mmCIF file of N, CA, C and O in Angstrom:
data_model
loop_
_atom_site.group_PDB
_atom_site.id
_atom_site.type_symbol
_atom_site.label_atom_id
_atom_site.label_comp_id
_atom_site.label_asym_id
_atom_site.label_seq_id
_atom_site.Cartn_x
_atom_site.Cartn_y
_atom_site.Cartn_z
ATOM 1 N N MET D 116 0.965 -1.183 -0.047
ATOM 2 C CA MET D 116 0.157 0.161 0.084
ATOM 3 C C MET D 116 0.996 1.251 -0.136
ATOM 4 O O MET D 116 1.959 1.311 0.367
ATOM 5 N N LEU D 117 0.491 2.275 -0.643
ATOM 6 C CA LEU D 117 0.930 3.666 -0.718
ATOM 7 C C LEU D 117 0.855 4.394 0.481
ATOM 8 O O LEU D 117 -0.204 4.029 1.216
ATOM 9 N N PRO D 118 2.054 5.205 0.991
ATOM 10 C CA PRO D 118 1.459 6.016 2.566
ATOM 11 C C PRO D 118 0.411 6.985 2.229
ATOM 12 O O PRO D 118 0.653 7.456 1.427
ATOM 13 N N ASP D 119 -0.228 7.758 2.744
ATOM 14 C CA ASP D 119 -0.720 8.804 3.003
ATOM 15 C C ASP D 119 -0.167 9.702 2.776
ATOM 16 O O ASP D 119 0.333 10.154 3.839
ATOM 17 N N LEU D 120 -0.052 10.850 1.909
ATOM 18 C CA LEU D 120 0.562 11.704 1.385
ATOM 19 C C LEU D 120 -0.066 13.034 2.145
ATOM 20 O O LEU D 120 0.218 14.078 2.246
ATOM 21 N N SER D 121 -1.414 12.847 2.572
ATOM 22 C CA SER D 121 -2.051 14.241 3.057
ATOM 23 C C SER D 121 -1.782 14.169 4.386
ATOM 24 O O SER D 121 -2.459 13.319 5.351
ATOM 25 N N SER D 122 -1.011 14.605 4.928
ATOM 26 C CA SER D 122 -0.603 14.937 6.566
ATOM 27 C C SER D 122 -1.108 16.153 7.113
ATOM 28 O O SER D 122 -1.836 16.670 6.267
ATOM 29 N N PRO D 123 -1.727 16.204 8.500
ATOM 30 C CA PRO D 123 -2.411 17.132 8.892
ATOM 31 C C PRO D 123 -2.500 18.588 8.482
ATOM 32 O O PRO D 123 -2.883 19.072 8.115
ATOM 33 N N PRO D 124 -0.383 19.023 8.252
ATOM 34 C CA PRO D 124 -0.390 20.405 8.124
ATOM 35 C C PRO D 124 -1.029 20.703 6.783
ATOM 36 O O PRO D 124 -1.712 21.862 6.448
ATOM 37 N N SER D 125 -1.054 19.827 5.540
ATOM 38 C CA SER D 125 -1.270 20.049 4.135
ATOM 39 C C SER D 125 -2.974 20.341 4.394
ATOM 40 O O SER D 125 -3.634 20.790 3.300
ATOM 41 N N ARG D 126 -3.445 19.085 5.155
ATOM 42 C CA ARG D 126 -5.318 19.539 5.387
ATOM 43 C C ARG D 126 -5.727 21.112 5.879
ATOM 44 O O ARG D 126 -6.642 21.577 4.959
ATOM 45 N N TYR D 127 -4.817 21.429 6.075
ATOM 46 C CA TYR D 127 -4.914 22.984 7.308
ATOM 47 C C TYR D 127 -4.570 24.015 5.990
ATOM 48 O O TYR D 127 -5.405 24.825 5.903
ATOM 49 N N ILE D 128 -3.580 23.694 5.164
ATOM 50 C CA ILE D 128 -3.025 24.768 4.046
ATOM 51 C C ILE D 128 -4.294 24.760 3.115
ATOM 52 O O ILE D 128 -4.596 25.770 2.571
ATOM 53 N N LYS D 129 -4.776 23.262 2.932
ATOM 54 C CA LYS D 129 -5.917 23.277 1.684
ATOM 55 C C LYS D 129 -7.315 23.952 2.176
ATOM 56 O O LYS D 129 -8.028 24.443 1.612
ATOM 57 N N LEU D 130 -7.571 23.906 3.449
ATOM 58 C CA LEU D 130 -8.491 24.474 4.126
ATOM 59 C C LEU D 130 -8.318 26.118 3.930
ATOM 60 O O LEU D 130 -9.380 26.767 3.850
ATOM 61 N N LEU D 131 -7.098 26.128 4.363
ATOM 62 C CA LEU D 131 -6.758 28.136 4.535
ATOM 63 C C LEU D 131 -7.124 28.318 3.057
ATOM 64 O O LEU D 131 -7.609 29.271 2.488
ATOM 65 N N LEU D 132 -6.460 27.823 2.028
ATOM 66 C CA LEU D 132 -6.671 27.903 0.495
ATOM 67 C C LEU D 132 -7.984 27.946 0.440
ATOM 68 O O LEU D 132 -8.628 29.208 -0.596
ATOM 69 N N LEU D 133 -9.263 26.592 0.627
ATOM 70 C CA LEU D 133 -10.599 27.324 0.594
ATOM 71 C C LEU D 133 -11.377 28.450 0.829
ATOM 72 O O LEU D 133 -12.018 28.856 0.164
ATOM 73 N N ALA D 134 -10.613 28.919 2.141
ATOM 74 C CA ALA D 134 -11.228 29.904 2.772
ATOM 75 C C ALA D 134 -11.305 30.841 2.140
ATOM 76 O O ALA D 134 -11.819 31.664 2.087
ATOM 77 N N LEU D 135 -9.916 31.050 1.803
ATOM 78 C CA LEU D 135 -9.224 32.545 0.937
ATOM 79 C C LEU D 135 -10.235 32.674 -0.604
ATOM 80 O O LEU D 135 -10.630 33.824 -0.696
ATOM 81 N N ALA D 136 -10.250 31.460 -0.883
ATOM 82 C CA ALA D 136 -10.969 31.563 -2.066
ATOM 83 C C ALA D 136 -12.596 32.037 -1.755
ATOM 84 O O ALA D 136 -13.169 32.792 -2.859
ATOM 85 N N ILE D 137 -13.162 31.610 -0.925
ATOM 86 C CA ILE D 137 -14.623 31.746 -0.557
ATOM 87 C C ILE D 137 -14.809 33.474 -0.594
ATOM 88 O O ILE D 137 -15.184 34.079 -1.237
ATOM 89 N N LEU D 138 -13.286 33.902 0.448
ATOM 90 C CA LEU D 138 -13.725 35.533 0.695
ATOM 91 C C LEU D 138 -13.717 36.153 -0.414
ATOM 92 O O LEU D 138 -13.541 37.670 -0.638
ATOM 93 N N VAL D 139 -12.507 35.693 -1.514
ATOM 94 C CA VAL D 139 -12.089 36.723 -2.754
ATOM 95 C C VAL D 139 -13.188 36.466 -3.185
ATOM 96 O O VAL D 139 -13.857 37.488 -4.250
ATOM 97 N N VAL D 140 -14.198 35.618 -3.786
ATOM 98 C CA VAL D 140 -15.228 34.896 -4.977
ATOM 99 C C VAL D 140 -16.716 35.902 -4.067
ATOM 100 O O VAL D 140 -17.713 36.492 -4.889
ATOM 101 N N LEU D 141 -16.788 35.908 -2.974
ATOM 102 C CA LEU D 141 -18.077 36.123 -2.180
ATOM 103 C C LEU D 141 -18.239 37.522 -2.802
ATOM 104 O O LEU D 141 -19.895 37.819 -3.069
ATOM 105 N N PRO D 142 -17.882 38.455 -2.536
ATOM 106 C CA PRO D 142 -17.836 39.903 -2.787
ATOM 107 C C PRO D 142 -18.266 40.545 -3.962
ATOM 108 O O PRO D 142 -19.045 40.866 -4.390
ATOM 109 N N GLN D 143 -17.606 39.608 -5.174
ATOM 110 C CA GLN D 143 -17.811 39.771 -6.423
ATOM 111 C C GLN D 143 -19.401 38.871 -6.916
ATOM 112 O O GLN D 143 -19.966 39.147 -7.894
ATOM 113 N N ALA D 144 -19.874 37.872 -5.971
ATOM 114 C CA ALA D 144 -20.797 37.127 -6.802
ATOM 115 C C ALA D 144 -22.266 38.050 -6.118
ATOM 116 O O ALA D 144 -23.287 37.699 -6.431
ATOM 117 N N SER D 145 -22.014 38.564 -5.027
ATOM 118 C CA SER D 145 -23.188 39.179 -4.090
ATOM 119 C C SER D 145 -23.500 40.674 -4.757
ATOM 120 O O SER D 145 -22.943 40.887 -5.310
ATOM 121 N N PRO D 146 -24.847 40.640 -5.147
ATOM 122 C CA PRO D 146 -25.198 41.801 -5.951
ATOM 123 C C PRO D 146 -24.471 43.114 -5.297
ATOM 124 O O PRO D 146 -24.610 43.872 -5.918
ATOM 125 N N ASP D 147 -24.950 43.330 -3.861
ATOM 126 C CA ASP D 147 -24.247 44.601 -3.132
ATOM 127 C C ASP D 147 -22.895 44.819 -3.032
ATOM 128 O O ASP D 147 -22.189 45.332 -2.317
ATOM 129 N N GLY D 148 -22.281 43.409 -3.531
ATOM 130 C CA GLY D 148 -20.839 43.268 -2.855
ATOM 131 C C GLY D 148 -21.158 43.367 -0.971
ATOM 132 O O GLY D 148 -21.881 42.732 -0.555
ATOM 133 N N TRP D 149 -19.703 43.437 -0.932
ATOM 134 C CA TRP D 149 -19.943 43.767 1.101
ATOM 135 C C TRP D 149 -20.965 44.554 1.525
ATOM 136 O O TRP D 149 -20.833 45.720 0.863
ATOM 137 N N ILE D 150 -21.459 44.437 2.530
ATOM 138 C CA ILE D 150 -22.966 45.177 2.172
ATOM 139 C C ILE D 150 -22.016 46.648 4.135
ATOM 140 O O ILE D 150 -22.165 45.547 4.866
ATOM 141 N N HIS D 151 -22.035 47.268 3.663
ATOM 142 C CA HIS D 151 -21.889 48.476 4.355
ATOM 143 C C HIS D 151 -23.210 49.246 5.232
ATOM 144 O O HIS D 151 -24.057 49.669 4.554
ATOM 145 N N MET D 152 -23.148 49.108 6.787
ATOM 146 C CA MET D 152 -24.300 49.476 7.214
ATOM 147 C C MET D 152 -24.109 50.879 7.306
ATOM 148 O O MET D 152 -22.798 51.487 7.448
ATOM 149 N N CYS D 153 -25.047 51.475 7.782
ATOM 150 C CA CYS D 153 -24.838 53.186 8.184
ATOM 151 C C CYS D 153 -26.041 53.647 8.981
ATOM 152 O O CYS D 153 -26.800 52.596 9.590
ATOM 153 N N ASN D 154 -26.061 54.673 9.717
ATOM 154 C CA ASN D 154 -27.271 54.970 10.296
ATOM 155 C C ASN D 154 -27.675 54.233 11.723
ATOM 156 O O ASN D 154 -28.897 53.773 12.127
ATOM 157 N N TYR D 155 -26.114 53.997 12.461
ATOM 158 C CA TYR D 155 -26.530 52.998 13.524
ATOM 159 C C TYR D 155 -26.774 51.614 13.237
ATOM 160 O O TYR D 155 -27.537 51.403 14.196
ATOM 161 N N ASN D 156 -26.461 50.919 12.135
ATOM 162 C CA ASN D 156 -26.762 49.818 11.398
ATOM 163 C C ASN D 156 -28.154 49.580 11.198
ATOM 164 O O ASN D 156 -29.134 48.325 11.389
ATOM 165 N N THR D 157 -28.933 50.772 10.923
ATOM 166 C CA THR D 157 -30.258 50.369 10.741
ATOM 167 C C THR D 157 -30.506 50.643 9.114
ATOM 168 O O THR D 157 -31.720 50.131 8.366
ATOM 169 N N GLY D 158 -29.894 51.278 8.604
ATOM 170 C CA GLY D 158 -29.685 51.249 6.907
ATOM 171 C C GLY D 158 -28.484 50.671 6.323
ATOM 172 O O GLY D 158 -27.601 50.455 7.245
ATOM 173 N N GLN D 159 -28.540 50.824 5.163
ATOM 174 C CA GLN D 159 -27.504 49.930 4.211
ATOM 175 C C GLN D 159 -26.992 51.036 3.364
ATOM 176 O O GLN D 159 -28.062 52.032 2.740
ATOM 177 N N CYS D 160 -25.791 50.907 2.929
ATOM 178 C CA CYS D 160 -25.188 52.127 1.729
ATOM 179 C C CYS D 160 -25.051 51.410 0.478
ATOM 180 O O CYS D 160 -25.118 50.573 0.061
ATOM 181 N N ARG D 161 -26.250 52.004 -0.320
ATOM 182 C CA ARG D 161 -26.542 51.883 -1.567
ATOM 183 C C ARG D 161 -26.042 52.724 -3.241
ATOM 184 O O ARG D 161 -26.301 54.161 -2.470
ATOM 185 N N THR D 162 -26.102 52.435 -4.111
ATOM 186 C CA THR D 162 -26.017 53.426 -5.222
ATOM 187 C C THR D 162 -27.841 54.013 -5.391
ATOM 188 O O THR D 162 -27.608 55.092 -5.498
ATOM 189 N N ALA D 163 -28.633 53.434 -5.044
ATOM 190 C CA ALA D 163 -29.836 54.034 -4.963
ATOM 191 C C ALA D 163 -30.507 53.003 -4.064
ATOM 192 O O ALA D 163 -30.606 52.073 -3.839
ATOM 193 N N CYS D 164 -31.775 53.955 -3.553
ATOM 194 C CA CYS D 164 -32.657 53.227 -2.576
ATOM 195 C C CYS D 164 -33.850 52.299 -3.061
ATOM 196 O O CYS D 164 -34.216 52.906 -4.527
ATOM 197 N N LYS D 165 -33.934 50.991 -2.522
ATOM 198 C CA LYS D 165 -35.579 50.547 -3.355
ATOM 199 C C LYS D 165 -36.494 51.559 -3.010
ATOM 200 O O LYS D 165 -36.747 52.532 -2.214
ATOM 201 N N GLU D 166 -37.591 50.672 -3.230
ATOM 202 C CA GLU D 166 -39.286 51.452 -3.176
ATOM 203 C C GLU D 166 -39.411 51.829 -1.690
ATOM 204 O O GLU D 166 -40.331 52.656 -1.471
ATOM 205 N N ASN D 167 -39.273 50.379 -1.047
ATOM 206 C CA ASN D 167 -39.438 50.550 0.539
ATOM 207 C C ASN D 167 -38.295 51.236 1.305
ATOM 208 O O ASN D 167 -38.704 50.878 2.534
ATOM 209 N N GLU D 168 -37.852 51.901 0.558
ATOM 210 C CA GLU D 168 -36.696 52.424 1.735
ATOM 211 C C GLU D 168 -36.360 53.847 1.422
ATOM 212 O O GLU D 168 -37.117 54.842 0.253
ATOM 213 N N LYS D 169 -35.996 54.867 2.291
ATOM 214 C CA LYS D 169 -35.912 56.251 2.105
ATOM 215 C C LYS D 169 -34.151 56.800 2.042
ATOM 216 O O LYS D 169 -33.769 56.114 3.340
ATOM 217 N N GLU D 170 -33.898 57.816 1.799
ATOM 218 C CA GLU D 170 -32.726 58.116 1.890
ATOM 219 C C GLU D 170 -32.470 59.256 2.969
ATOM 220 O O GLU D 170 -33.191 60.033 3.338
ATOM 221 N N LYS D 171 -31.119 58.767 4.109
ATOM 222 C CA LYS D 171 -31.161 59.201 5.258
ATOM 223 C C LYS D 171 -29.958 60.428 5.037
ATOM 224 O O LYS D 171 -29.801 61.320 5.546
ATOM 225 N N GLU D 172 -28.744 59.797 4.423
ATOM 226 C CA GLU D 172 -27.703 60.523 4.633
ATOM 227 C C GLU D 172 -26.520 59.753 3.473
ATOM 228 O O GLU D 172 -26.799 58.938 2.956
ATOM 229 N N LYS D 173 -25.248 60.534 3.385
ATOM 230 C CA LYS D 173 -24.777 60.126 2.576
ATOM 231 C C LYS D 173 -23.395 59.175 3.301
ATOM 232 O O LYS D 173 -23.186 58.742 3.911
ATOM 233 N N CYS D 174 -23.354 57.853 2.140
ATOM 234 C CA CYS D 174 -22.159 57.066 2.487
ATOM 235 C C CYS D 174 -20.549 57.357 2.068
ATOM 236 O O CYS D 174 -20.689 58.388 0.856
ATOM 237 N N THR D 175 -19.653 56.881 2.248
ATOM 238 C CA THR D 175 -18.947 56.564 1.137
ATOM 239 C C THR D 175 -18.812 56.778 -0.161
ATOM 240 O O THR D 175 -19.819 55.893 -0.520
ATOM 241 N N GLY D 176 -18.206 57.398 -0.884
ATOM 242 C CA GLY D 176 -18.184 57.413 -2.199
ATOM 243 C C GLY D 176 -19.356 58.051 -3.017
ATOM 244 O O GLY D 176 -19.735 58.909 -2.437
ATOM 245 N N LYS D 177 -19.945 57.244 -3.819
ATOM 246 C CA LYS D 177 -21.026 57.788 -4.679
ATOM 247 C C LYS D 177 -22.363 56.917 -3.709
ATOM 248 O O LYS D 177 -23.428 57.361 -4.499
ATOM 249 N N LYS D 178 -22.350 56.634 -2.873
ATOM 250 C CA LYS D 178 -23.327 55.462 -2.169
ATOM 251 C C LYS D 178 -24.173 56.377 -1.573
ATOM 252 O O LYS D 178 -23.446 57.685 -0.666
ATOM 253 N N ILE D 179 -25.650 56.267 -1.376
ATOM 254 C CA ILE D 179 -26.128 57.029 0.003
ATOM 255 C C ILE D 179 -26.697 55.948 0.829
ATOM 256 O O ILE D 179 -27.019 54.234 0.839
ATOM 257 N N CYS D 180 -27.099 56.285 2.189
ATOM 258 C CA CYS D 180 -27.708 55.309 3.271
ATOM 259 C C CYS D 180 -29.116 55.164 3.271
ATOM 260 O O CYS D 180 -29.846 56.547 3.075
ATOM 261 N N CYS D 181 -29.892 54.067 2.525
ATOM 262 C CA CYS D 181 -30.779 53.807 2.612
ATOM 263 C C CYS D 181 -31.594 52.993 4.059
ATOM 264 O O CYS D 181 -31.114 52.401 3.971
ATOM 265 N N ILE D 182 -32.333 53.388 4.559
ATOM 266 C CA ILE D 182 -33.299 52.706 5.805
ATOM 267 C C ILE D 182 -34.430 52.711 5.085
ATOM 268 O O ILE D 182 -35.032 53.219 4.460
ATOM 269 N N PRO D 183 -35.058 51.738 5.484
ATOM 270 C CA PRO D 183 -36.495 51.041 5.447
ATOM 271 C C PRO D 183 -37.476 51.768 6.224
ATOM 272 O O PRO D 183 -37.384 52.771 7.337
ATOM 273 N N LEU D 184 -38.487 51.713 5.447
ATOM 274 C CA LEU D 184 -39.568 52.454 5.928
ATOM 275 C C LEU D 184 -41.002 52.141 6.931
ATOM 276 O O LEU D 184 -41.464 52.709 7.135
ATOM 277 N N ILE D 185 -40.626 50.766 7.263
ATOM 278 C CA ILE D 185 -41.027 49.802 7.889
ATOM 279 C C ILE D 185 -41.168 50.122 9.371
ATOM 280 O O ILE D 185 -39.785 50.761 10.093
ATOM 281 N N LYS D 186 -42.029 50.308 10.038
ATOM 282 C CA LYS D 186 -41.981 51.128 11.728
ATOM 283 C C LYS D 186 -41.282 50.299 12.183
ATOM 284 O O LYS D 186 -41.503 48.736 12.463
ATOM 285 N N PRO D 187 -40.560 50.667 13.553
ATOM 286 C CA PRO D 187 -40.300 49.664 14.724
ATOM 287 C C PRO D 187 -41.082 48.809 15.118
ATOM 288 O O PRO D 187 -42.194 48.868 15.225
ATOM 289 N N LYS D 188 -40.668 47.595 15.537
ATOM 290 C CA LYS D 188 -41.139 46.300 16.070
ATOM 291 C C LYS D 188 -41.900 46.901 17.236
ATOM 292 O O LYS D 188 -43.129 46.306 17.742
ATOM 293 N N SER D 189 -41.036 47.739 17.980
ATOM 294 C CA SER D 189 -41.535 48.170 19.453
ATOM 295 C C SER D 189 -43.036 49.159 19.194
ATOM 296 O O SER D 189 -43.995 49.053 19.968
ATOM 297 N N GLN D 190 -43.275 49.461 18.216
ATOM 298 C CA GLN D 190 -44.521 50.539 17.980
ATOM 299 C C GLN D 190 -45.710 49.530 17.313
ATOM 300 O O GLN D 190 -46.750 49.693 17.678
ATOM 301 N N ALA D 191 -45.071 48.232 16.597
ATOM 302 C CA ALA D 191 -45.900 47.521 15.905
ATOM 303 C C ALA D 191 -46.928 46.906 17.491
ATOM 304 O O ALA D 191 -47.912 46.194 17.489
ATOM 305 N N PHE D 192 -45.948 46.467 18.373
ATOM 306 C CA PHE D 192 -46.228 45.925 19.310
ATOM 307 C C PHE D 192 -47.045 46.233 20.436
ATOM 308 O O PHE D 192 -48.390 45.686 20.998
ATOM 309 N N SER D 193 -46.702 47.824 20.793
ATOM 310 C CA SER D 193 -47.565 48.129 21.616
ATOM 311 C C SER D 193 -49.055 48.592 20.997
ATOM 312 O O SER D 193 -49.836 48.773 22.241
ATOM 313 N N ARG D 194 -49.489 48.531 19.813
ATOM 314 C CA ARG D 194 -50.409 48.913 19.198
ATOM 315 C C ARG D 194 -51.493 47.403 19.606
ATOM 316 O O ARG D 194 -52.854 47.103 19.610
ATOM 317 N N HIS D 195 -50.915 46.171 19.440
ATOM 318 C CA HIS D 195 -51.338 44.836 19.622
ATOM 319 C C HIS D 195 -51.903 44.703 20.942
ATOM 320 O O HIS D 195 -51.854 43.840 21.367
ATOM 321 N N LYS D 196 -51.106 45.111 22.299
ATOM 322 C CA LYS D 196 -51.061 44.910 23.329
ATOM 323 C C LYS D 196 -52.388 45.049 24.073
ATOM 324 O O LYS D 196 -52.450 44.477 24.943
ATOM 325 N N SER D 197 -53.080 46.008 23.565
ATOM 326 C CA SER D 197 -54.561 46.409 24.226
ATOM 327 C C SER D 197 -55.364 45.699 23.899
ATOM 328 O O SER D 197 -55.745 44.539 23.261
#
């Protein structure tokens, strides 16, 4: 029988290369790339806001901060409470 050439260090290197490949390909495959949050993590930086979002402030580059028009859950919960 042939000896196993896959030693533990080479497995870790393969795993590291796989993780690196995923991190390189992921931003290119997703529609917005890496998502940048704005307005205290309630909005997202986009080139244009969606129909259910409104413009709040400017982000870096040519992007704007888009926040959802949906009311916070705390207000919706207080209406159904009574």
